[in-house]
Coordinates of N, CA and C in Angstrom, one line a residue:
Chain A
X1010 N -82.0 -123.3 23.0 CA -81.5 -123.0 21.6 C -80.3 -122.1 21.7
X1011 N -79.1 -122.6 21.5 CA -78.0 -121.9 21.3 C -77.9 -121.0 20.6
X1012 N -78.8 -121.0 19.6 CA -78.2 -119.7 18.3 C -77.2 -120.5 17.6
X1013 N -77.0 -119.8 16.7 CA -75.7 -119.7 15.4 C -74.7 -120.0 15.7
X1014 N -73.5 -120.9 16.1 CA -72.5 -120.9 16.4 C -71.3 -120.9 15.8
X1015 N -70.6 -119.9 15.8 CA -69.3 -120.0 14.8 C -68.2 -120.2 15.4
X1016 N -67.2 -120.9 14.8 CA -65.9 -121.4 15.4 C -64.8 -121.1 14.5
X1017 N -63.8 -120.7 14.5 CA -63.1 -120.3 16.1 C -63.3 -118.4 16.2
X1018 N -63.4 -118.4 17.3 CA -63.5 -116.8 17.5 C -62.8 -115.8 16.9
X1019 N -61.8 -116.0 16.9 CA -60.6 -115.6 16.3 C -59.9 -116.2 15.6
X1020 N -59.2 -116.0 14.5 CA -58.0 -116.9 14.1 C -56.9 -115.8 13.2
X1021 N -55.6 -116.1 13.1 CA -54.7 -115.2 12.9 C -54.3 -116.3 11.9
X1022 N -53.6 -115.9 10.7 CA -53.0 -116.6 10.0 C -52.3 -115.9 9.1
X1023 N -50.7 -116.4 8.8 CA -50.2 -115.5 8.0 C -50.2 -115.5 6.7
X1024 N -49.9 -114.4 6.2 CA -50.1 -114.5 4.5 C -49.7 -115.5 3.9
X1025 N -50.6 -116.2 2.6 CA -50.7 -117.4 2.0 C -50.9 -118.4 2.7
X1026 N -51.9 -118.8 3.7 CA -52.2 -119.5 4.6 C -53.6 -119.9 4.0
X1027 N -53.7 -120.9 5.1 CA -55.5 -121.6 4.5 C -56.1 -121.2 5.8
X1028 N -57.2 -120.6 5.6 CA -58.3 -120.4 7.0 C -59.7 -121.3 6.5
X1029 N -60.2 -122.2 7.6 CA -61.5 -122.8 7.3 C -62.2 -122.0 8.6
X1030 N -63.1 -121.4 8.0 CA -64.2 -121.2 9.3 C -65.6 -121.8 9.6
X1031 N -65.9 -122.2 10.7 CA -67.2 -123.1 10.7 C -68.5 -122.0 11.6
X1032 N -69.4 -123.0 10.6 CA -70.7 -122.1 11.1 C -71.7 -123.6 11.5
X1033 N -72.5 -123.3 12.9 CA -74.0 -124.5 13.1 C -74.5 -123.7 13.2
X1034 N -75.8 -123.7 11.7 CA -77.1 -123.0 12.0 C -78.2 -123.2 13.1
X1035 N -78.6 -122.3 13.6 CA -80.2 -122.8 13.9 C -80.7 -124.3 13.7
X1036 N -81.0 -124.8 14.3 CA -81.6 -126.6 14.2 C -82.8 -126.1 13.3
X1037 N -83.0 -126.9 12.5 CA -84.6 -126.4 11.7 C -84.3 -125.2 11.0
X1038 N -83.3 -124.7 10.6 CA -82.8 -123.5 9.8 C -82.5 -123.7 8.7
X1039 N -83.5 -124.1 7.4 CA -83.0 -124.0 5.8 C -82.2 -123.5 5.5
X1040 N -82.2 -121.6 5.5 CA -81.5 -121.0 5.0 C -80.1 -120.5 5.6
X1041 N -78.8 -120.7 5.1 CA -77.6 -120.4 6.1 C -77.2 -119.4 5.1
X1042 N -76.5 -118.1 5.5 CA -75.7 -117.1 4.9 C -74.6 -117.1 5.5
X1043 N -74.0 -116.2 4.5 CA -72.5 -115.8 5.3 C -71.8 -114.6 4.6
X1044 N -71.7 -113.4 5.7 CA -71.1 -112.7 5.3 C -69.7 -111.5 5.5
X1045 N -69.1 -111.1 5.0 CA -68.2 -110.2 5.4 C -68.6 -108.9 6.1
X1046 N -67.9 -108.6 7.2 CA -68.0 -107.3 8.1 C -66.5 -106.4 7.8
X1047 N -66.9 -105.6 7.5 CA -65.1 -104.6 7.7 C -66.0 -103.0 7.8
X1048 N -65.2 -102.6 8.9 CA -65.9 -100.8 8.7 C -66.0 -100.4 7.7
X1049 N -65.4 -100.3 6.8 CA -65.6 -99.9 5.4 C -66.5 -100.4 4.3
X1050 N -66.8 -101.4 4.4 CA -68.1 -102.2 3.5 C -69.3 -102.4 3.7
X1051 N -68.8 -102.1 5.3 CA -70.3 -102.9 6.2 C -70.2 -104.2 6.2
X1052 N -72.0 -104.9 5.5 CA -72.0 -106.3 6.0 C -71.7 -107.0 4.3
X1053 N -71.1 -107.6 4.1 CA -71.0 -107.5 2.5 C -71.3 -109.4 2.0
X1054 N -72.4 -109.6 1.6 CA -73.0 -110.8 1.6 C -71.8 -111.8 0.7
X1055 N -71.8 -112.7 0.7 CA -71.0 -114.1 0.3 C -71.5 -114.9 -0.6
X1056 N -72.2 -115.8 0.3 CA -72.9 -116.8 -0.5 C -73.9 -117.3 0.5
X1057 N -74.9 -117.8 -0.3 CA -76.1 -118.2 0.6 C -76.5 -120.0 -0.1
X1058 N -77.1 -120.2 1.3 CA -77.3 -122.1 0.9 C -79.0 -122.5 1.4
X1059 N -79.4 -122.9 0.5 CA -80.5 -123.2 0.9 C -81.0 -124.8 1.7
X1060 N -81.6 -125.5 2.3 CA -81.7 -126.9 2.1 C -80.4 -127.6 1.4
X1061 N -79.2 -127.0 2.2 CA -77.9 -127.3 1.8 C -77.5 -127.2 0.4
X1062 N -78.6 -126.8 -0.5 CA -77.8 -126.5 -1.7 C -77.5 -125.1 -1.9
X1063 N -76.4 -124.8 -2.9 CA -75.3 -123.4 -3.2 C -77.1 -122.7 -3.9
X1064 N -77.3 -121.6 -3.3 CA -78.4 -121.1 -4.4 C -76.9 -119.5 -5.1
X1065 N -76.9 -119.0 -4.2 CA -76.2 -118.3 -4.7 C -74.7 -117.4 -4.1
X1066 N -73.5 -117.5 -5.0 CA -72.6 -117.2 -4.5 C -71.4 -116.2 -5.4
X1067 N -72.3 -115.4 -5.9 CA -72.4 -114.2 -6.1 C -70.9 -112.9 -5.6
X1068 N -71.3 -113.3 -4.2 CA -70.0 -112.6 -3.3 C -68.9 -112.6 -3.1
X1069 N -68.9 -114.0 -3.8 CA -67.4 -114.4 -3.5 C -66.3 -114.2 -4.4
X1070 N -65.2 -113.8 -3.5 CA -64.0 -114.0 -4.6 C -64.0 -115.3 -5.2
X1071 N -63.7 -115.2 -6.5 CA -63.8 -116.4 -7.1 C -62.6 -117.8 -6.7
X1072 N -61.6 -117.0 -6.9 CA -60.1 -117.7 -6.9 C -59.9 -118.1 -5.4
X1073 N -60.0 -117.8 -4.5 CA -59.2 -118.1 -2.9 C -60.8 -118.2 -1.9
X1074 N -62.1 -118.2 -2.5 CA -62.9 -118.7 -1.4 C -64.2 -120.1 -1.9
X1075 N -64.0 -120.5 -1.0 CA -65.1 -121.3 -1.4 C -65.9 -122.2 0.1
X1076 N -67.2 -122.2 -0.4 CA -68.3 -122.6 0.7 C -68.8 -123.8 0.5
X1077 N -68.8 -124.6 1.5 CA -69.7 -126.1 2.0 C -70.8 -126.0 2.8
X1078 N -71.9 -127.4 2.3 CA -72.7 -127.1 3.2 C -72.9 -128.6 3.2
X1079 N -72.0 -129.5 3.9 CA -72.0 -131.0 3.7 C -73.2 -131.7 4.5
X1080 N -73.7 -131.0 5.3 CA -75.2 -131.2 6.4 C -75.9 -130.3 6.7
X1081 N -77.0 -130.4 7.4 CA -77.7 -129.9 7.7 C -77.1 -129.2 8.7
X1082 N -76.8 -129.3 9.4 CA -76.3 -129.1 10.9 C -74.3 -127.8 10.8
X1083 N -73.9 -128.2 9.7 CA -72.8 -127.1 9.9 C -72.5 -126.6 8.2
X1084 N -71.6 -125.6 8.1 CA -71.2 -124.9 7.0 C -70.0 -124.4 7.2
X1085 N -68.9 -124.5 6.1 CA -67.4 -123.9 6.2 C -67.4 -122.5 4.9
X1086 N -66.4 -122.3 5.2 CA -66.2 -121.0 4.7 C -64.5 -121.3 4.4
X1087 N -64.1 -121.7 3.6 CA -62.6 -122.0 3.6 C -61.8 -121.0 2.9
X1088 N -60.7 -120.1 2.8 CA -60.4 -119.1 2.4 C -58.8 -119.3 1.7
X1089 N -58.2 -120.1 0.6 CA -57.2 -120.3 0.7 C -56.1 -119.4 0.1
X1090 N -55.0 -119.5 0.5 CA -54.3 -118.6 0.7 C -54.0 -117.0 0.7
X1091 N -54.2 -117.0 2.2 CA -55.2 -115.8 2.8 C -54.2 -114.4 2.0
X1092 N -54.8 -113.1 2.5 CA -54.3 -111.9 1.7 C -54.6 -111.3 3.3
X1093 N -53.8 -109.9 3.4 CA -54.4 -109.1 4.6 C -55.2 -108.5 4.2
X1094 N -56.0 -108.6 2.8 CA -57.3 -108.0 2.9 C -58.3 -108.4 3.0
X1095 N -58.2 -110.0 3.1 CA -59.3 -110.7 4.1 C -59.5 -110.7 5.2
X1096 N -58.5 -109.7 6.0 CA -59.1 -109.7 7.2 C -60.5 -108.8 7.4
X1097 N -61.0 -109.4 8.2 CA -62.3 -109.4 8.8 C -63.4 -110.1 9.6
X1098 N -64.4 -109.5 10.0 CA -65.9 -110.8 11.0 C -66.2 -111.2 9.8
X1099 N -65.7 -112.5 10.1 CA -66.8 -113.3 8.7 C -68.2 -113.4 9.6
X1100 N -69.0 -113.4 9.2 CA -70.5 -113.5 9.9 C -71.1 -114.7 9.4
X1101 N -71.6 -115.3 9.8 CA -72.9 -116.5 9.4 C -74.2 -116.1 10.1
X1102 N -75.0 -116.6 9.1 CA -76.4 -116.8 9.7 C -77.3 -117.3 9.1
X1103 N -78.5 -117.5 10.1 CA -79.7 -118.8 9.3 C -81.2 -118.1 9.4
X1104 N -81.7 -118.7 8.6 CA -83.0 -118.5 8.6 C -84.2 -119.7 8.6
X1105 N -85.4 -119.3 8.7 CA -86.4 -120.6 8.3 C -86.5 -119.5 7.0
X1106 N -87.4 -120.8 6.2 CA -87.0 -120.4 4.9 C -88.8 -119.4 4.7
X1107 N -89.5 -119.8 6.0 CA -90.9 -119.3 6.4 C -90.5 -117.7 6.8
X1108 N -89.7 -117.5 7.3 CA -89.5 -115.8 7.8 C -88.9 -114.9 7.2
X1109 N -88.8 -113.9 7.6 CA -88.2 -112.7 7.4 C -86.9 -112.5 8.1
X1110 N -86.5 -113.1 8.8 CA -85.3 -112.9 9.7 C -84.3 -113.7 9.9
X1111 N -83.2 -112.7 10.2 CA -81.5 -113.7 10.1 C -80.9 -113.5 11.4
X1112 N -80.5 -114.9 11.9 CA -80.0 -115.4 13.1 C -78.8 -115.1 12.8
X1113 N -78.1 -114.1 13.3 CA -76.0 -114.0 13.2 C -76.1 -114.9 14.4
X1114 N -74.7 -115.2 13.8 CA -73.2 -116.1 14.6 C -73.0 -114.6 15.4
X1115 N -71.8 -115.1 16.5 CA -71.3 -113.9 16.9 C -69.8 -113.7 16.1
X1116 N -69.4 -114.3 15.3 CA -68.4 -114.3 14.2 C -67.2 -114.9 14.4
X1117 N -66.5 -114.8 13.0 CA -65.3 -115.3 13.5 C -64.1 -114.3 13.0
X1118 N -63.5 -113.7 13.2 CA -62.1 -112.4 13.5 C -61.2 -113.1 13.0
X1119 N -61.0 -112.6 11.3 CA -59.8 -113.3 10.7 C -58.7 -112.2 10.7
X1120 N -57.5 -112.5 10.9 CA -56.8 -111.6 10.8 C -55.4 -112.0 10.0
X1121 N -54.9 -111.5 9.4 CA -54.0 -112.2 8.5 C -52.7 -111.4 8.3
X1122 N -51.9 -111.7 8.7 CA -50.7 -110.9 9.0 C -49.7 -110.8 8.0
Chain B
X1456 N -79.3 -102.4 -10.1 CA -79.3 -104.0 -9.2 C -80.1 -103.2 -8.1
X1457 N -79.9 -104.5 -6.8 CA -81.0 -104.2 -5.8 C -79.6 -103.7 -4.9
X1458 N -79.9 -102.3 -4.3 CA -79.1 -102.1 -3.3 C -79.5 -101.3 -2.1
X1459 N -78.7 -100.9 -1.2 CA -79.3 -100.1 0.1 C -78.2 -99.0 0.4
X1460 N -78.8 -97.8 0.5 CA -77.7 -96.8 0.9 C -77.8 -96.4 2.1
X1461 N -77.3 -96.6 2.8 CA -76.7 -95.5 4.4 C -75.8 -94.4 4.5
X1462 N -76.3 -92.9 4.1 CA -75.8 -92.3 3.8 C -74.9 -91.2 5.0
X1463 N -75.5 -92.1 6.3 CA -74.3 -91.5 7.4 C -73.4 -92.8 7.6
X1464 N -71.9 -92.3 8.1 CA -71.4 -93.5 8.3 C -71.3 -93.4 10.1
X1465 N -71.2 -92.1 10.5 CA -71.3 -92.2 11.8 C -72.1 -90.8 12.4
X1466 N -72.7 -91.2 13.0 CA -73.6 -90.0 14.1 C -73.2 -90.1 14.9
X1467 N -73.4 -88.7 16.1 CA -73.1 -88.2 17.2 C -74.3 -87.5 17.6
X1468 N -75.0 -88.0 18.9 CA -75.9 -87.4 19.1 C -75.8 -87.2 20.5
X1469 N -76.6 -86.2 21.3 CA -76.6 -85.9 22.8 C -78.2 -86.6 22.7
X1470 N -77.6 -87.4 24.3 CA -78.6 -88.2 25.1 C -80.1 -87.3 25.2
X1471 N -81.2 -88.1 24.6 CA -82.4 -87.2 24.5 C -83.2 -86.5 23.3
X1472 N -82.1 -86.2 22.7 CA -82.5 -86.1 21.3 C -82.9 -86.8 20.0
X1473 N -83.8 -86.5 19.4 CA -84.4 -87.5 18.5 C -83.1 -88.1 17.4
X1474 N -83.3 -89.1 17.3 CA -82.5 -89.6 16.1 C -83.2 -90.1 14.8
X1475 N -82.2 -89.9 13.9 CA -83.5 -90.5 12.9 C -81.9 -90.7 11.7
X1476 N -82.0 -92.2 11.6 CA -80.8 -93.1 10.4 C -81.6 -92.7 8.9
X1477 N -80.6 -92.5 7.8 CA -81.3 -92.6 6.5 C -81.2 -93.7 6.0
X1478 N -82.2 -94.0 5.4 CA -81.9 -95.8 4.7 C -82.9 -95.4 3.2
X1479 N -81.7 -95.5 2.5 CA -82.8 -95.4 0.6 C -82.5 -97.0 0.2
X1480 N -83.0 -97.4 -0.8 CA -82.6 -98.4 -1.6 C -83.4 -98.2 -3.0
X1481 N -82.4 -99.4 -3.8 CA -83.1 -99.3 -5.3 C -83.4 -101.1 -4.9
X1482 N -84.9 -101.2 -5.9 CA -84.6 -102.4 -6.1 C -86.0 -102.7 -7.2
X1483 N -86.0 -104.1 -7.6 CA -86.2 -104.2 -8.8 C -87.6 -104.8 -8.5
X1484 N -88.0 -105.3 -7.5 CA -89.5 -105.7 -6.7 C -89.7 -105.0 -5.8
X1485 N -90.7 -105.3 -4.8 CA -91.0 -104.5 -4.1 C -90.4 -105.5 -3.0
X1486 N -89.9 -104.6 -2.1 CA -89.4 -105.4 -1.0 C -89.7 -105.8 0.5
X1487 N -88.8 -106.4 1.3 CA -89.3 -106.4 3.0 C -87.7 -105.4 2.9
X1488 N -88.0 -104.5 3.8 CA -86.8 -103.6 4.5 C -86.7 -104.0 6.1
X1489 N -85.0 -104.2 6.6 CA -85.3 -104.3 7.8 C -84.3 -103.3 8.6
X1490 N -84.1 -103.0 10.1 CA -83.2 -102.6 10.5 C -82.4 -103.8 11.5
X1491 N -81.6 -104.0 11.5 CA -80.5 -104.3 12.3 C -79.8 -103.7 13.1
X1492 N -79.6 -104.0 14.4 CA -78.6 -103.5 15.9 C -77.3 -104.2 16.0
X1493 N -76.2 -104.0 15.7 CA -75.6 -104.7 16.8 C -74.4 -103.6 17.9
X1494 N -74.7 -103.9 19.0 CA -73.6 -103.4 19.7 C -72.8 -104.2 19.6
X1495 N -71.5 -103.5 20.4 CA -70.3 -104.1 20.6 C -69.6 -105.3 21.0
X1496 N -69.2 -105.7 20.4 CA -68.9 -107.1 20.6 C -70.2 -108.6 20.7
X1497 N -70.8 -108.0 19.7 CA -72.2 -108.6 20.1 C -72.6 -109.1 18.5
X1498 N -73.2 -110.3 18.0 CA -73.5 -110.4 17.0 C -74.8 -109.5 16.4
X1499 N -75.3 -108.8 15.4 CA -76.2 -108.1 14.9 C -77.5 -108.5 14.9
X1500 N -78.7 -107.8 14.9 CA -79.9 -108.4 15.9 C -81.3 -108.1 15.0
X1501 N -81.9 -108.1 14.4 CA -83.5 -107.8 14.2 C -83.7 -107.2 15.4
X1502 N -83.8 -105.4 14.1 CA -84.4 -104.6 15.0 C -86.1 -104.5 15.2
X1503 N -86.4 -104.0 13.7 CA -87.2 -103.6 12.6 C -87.8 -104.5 11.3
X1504 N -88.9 -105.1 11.3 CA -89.3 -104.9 9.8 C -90.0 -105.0 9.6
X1505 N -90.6 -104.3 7.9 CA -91.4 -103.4 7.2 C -92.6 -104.5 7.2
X1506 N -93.7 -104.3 7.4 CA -94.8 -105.3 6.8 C -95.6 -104.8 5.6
X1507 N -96.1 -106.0 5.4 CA -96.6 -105.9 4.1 C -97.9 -105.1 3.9
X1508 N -98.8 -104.5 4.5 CA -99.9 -104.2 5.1 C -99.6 -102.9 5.9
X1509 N -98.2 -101.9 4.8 CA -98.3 -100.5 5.6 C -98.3 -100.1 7.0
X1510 N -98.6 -101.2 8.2 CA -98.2 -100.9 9.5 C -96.5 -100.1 9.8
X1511 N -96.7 -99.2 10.8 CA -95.6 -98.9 11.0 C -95.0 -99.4 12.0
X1512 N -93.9 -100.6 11.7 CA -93.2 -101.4 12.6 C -92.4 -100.6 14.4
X1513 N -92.7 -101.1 15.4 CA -92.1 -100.2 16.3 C -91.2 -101.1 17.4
X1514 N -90.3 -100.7 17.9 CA -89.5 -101.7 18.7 C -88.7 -101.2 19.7
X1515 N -88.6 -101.0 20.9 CA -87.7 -100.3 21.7 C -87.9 -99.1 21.7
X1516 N -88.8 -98.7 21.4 CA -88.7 -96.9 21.2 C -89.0 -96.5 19.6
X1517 N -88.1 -97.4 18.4 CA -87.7 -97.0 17.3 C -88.9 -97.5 16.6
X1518 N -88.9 -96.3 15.1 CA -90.2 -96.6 14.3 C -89.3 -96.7 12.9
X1519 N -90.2 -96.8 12.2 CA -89.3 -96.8 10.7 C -90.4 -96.8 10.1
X1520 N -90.7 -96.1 8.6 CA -92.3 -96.3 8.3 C -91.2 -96.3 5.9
X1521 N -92.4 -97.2 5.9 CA -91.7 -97.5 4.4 C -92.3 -97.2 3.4
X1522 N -91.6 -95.8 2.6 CA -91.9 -94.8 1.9 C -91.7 -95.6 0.4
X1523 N -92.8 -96.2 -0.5 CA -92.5 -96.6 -1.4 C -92.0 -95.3 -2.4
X1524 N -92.8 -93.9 -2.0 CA -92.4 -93.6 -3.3 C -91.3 -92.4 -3.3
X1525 N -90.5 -92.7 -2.3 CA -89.4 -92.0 -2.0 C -88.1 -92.8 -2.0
X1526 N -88.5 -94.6 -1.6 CA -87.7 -95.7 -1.6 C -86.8 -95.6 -0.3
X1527 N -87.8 -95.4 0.7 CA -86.9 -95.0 2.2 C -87.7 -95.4 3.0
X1528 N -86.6 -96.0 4.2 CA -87.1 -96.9 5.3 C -86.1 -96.2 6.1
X1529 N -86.4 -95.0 6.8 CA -85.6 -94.4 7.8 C -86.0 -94.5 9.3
X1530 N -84.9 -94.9 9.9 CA -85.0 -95.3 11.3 C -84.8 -93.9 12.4
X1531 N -86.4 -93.7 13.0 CA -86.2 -92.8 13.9 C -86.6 -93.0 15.4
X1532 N -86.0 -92.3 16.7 CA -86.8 -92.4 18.0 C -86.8 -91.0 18.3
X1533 N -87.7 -90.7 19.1 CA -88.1 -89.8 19.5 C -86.7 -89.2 20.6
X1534 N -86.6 -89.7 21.5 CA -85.5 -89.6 22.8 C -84.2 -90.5 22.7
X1535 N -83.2 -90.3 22.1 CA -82.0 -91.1 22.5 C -81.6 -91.5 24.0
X1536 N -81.2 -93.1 24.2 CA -80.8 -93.1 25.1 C -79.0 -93.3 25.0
X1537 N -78.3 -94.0 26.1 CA -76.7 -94.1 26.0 C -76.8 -95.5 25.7
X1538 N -77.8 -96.1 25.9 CA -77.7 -97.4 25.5 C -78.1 -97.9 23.7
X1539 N -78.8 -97.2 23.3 CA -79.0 -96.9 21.8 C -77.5 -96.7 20.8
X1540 N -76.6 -96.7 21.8 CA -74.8 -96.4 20.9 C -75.2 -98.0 20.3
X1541 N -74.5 -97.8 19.4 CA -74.4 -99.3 18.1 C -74.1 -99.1 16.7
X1542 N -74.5 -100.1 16.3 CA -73.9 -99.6 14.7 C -75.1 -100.5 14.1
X1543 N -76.0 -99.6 13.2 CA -77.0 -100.2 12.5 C -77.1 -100.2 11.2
X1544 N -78.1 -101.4 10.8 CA -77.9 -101.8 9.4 C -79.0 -101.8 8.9
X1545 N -79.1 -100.9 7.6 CA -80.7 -101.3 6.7 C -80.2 -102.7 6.3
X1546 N -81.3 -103.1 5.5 CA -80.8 -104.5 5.0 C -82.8 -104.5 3.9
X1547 N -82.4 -104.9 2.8 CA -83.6 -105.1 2.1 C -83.8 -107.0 1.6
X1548 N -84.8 -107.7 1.7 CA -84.8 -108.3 1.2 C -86.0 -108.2 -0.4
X1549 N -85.3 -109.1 -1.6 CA -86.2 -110.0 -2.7 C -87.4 -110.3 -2.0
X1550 N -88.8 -109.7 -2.3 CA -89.8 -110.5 -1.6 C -90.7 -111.4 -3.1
X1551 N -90.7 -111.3 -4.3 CA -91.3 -112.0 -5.2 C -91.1 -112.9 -5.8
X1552 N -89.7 -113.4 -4.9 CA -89.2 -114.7 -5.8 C -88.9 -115.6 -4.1
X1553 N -88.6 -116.8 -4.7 CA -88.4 -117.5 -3.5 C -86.8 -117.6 -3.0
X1554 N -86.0 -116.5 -3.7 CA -84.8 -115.7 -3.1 C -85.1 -115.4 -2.3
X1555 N -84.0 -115.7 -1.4 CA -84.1 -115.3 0.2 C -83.0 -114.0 0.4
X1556 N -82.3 -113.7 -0.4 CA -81.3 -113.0 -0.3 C -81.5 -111.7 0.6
X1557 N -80.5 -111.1 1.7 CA -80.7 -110.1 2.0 C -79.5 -109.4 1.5
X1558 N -79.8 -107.9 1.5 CA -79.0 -106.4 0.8 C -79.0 -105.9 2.3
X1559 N -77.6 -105.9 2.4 CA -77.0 -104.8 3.8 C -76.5 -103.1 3.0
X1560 N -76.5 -102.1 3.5 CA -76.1 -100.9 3.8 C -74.8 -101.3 4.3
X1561 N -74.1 -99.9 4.4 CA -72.7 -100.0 5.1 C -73.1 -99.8 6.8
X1562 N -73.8 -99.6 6.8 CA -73.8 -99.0 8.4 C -73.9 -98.1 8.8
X1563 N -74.5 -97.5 10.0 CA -74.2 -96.2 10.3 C -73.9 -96.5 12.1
X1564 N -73.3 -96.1 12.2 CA -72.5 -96.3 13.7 C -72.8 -95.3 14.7
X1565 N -73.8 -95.0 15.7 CA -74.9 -94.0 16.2 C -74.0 -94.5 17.3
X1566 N -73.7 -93.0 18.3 CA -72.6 -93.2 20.0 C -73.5 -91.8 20.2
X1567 N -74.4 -92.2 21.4 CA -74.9 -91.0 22.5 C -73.8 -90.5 23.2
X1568 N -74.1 -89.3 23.4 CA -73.1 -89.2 24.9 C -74.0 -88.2 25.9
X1569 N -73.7 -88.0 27.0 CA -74.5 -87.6 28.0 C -74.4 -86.0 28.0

């Protein structure tokens, strides 16, 4: 079992740029989240997918983010036309929809110049 | 709304001494409370969590016991070690609906030193 995989570790992009970030849940993981890390907010939730549908997306900037969950198997996080105050660990993670517990990604480090 | 407060952002503690994280929350059901670890450079980990049946959850040393009527799930151990430095997260979940959603705290960022 791999865990949570998120791609790309890092990515830099400069202002008014498009960032997609990808997340593979857990195999057998209904629930996939995703959220923002910055010292200052902590972990700051996004949007969450259940059995690949949007249940809730609450977190998000409305205008410049939006979340897919085209399979079972991966989820994007697309961020268009970035600001330097999206930088940040975008986080993903999964759950069974049976537990109490969330599997993180080790993230992905946006940084936007 | 349903939220979680961490009301240190960072601790400093000498190696051996008890620690103990504050974790309040409001929320509108009754909840599952958890704690979260992550060290450095490391994705964030299930430390801790609250069961339903008043057990006091224990893991590595660390206890947490869930005070309904104070609304606090505070993370303590007896002896810090240098390996305990990290940065931890309450986090509450919705338990009455089939929302999954979890509620993060800001964090509190705990560094032993010797």
């Amino acid at each position: 079992n791999a865990g949570v995989i998120q791609t790309p570790r890092h990515k830099v992009t400069g202002k008014g740029q498009e960032a997609t970030l990808w997340c593979e849940p857990i195999s057998g993981h209904s629930a996939v989240f995703w959220y923002r890390q910055t010292i200052v907010q902590g972990l700051e939730f996004l949007t969450y997918f259940r059995n690949q549908a949007p249940i809730d997306d609450s977190g998000m900037p409305k205008e410049r983010f939006s979340a897919q969950m085209p399979n079972q198997s991966h989820s994007t996080l697309k961020i268009q036309s970035t600001q330097p105050q999206d930088s940040a660990v975008y986080l993903c993670a999964s759950s069974l929809a049976s537990q109490n517990t969330l599997y993180f990604g080790a993230g992905t480090r946006l940084s936007v110049l | 709304g349903d939220s979680v407060t961490q009301t240190e952002g960072l601790v400093t503690l000498t190696e051996g001494l008890p620690v103990m994280l504050n974790c309040t929350y409001q929320s509108t059901y009754s909840p599952f409370l958890f704690w979260y670890v992550q060290h450095l450079n490391e994705a964030p980990k299930l430390l801790l969590k609250s069961f339903t049946d008043n057990k006091r959850p224990e893991h590595q040393g660390f206890h947490a016991t869930l005070h309904k009527s104070s609304s606090s799930f505070h993370l303590q151990k007896s002896s810090a070690q240098l390996s305990d430095s990290a940065l931890y997260y309450c986090a509450l979940r919705l338990s009455n609906t089939g929302y999954q959603n979890f509620y993060f705290g800001k964090g509190t960022s705990l560094t032993v030193i010797p």
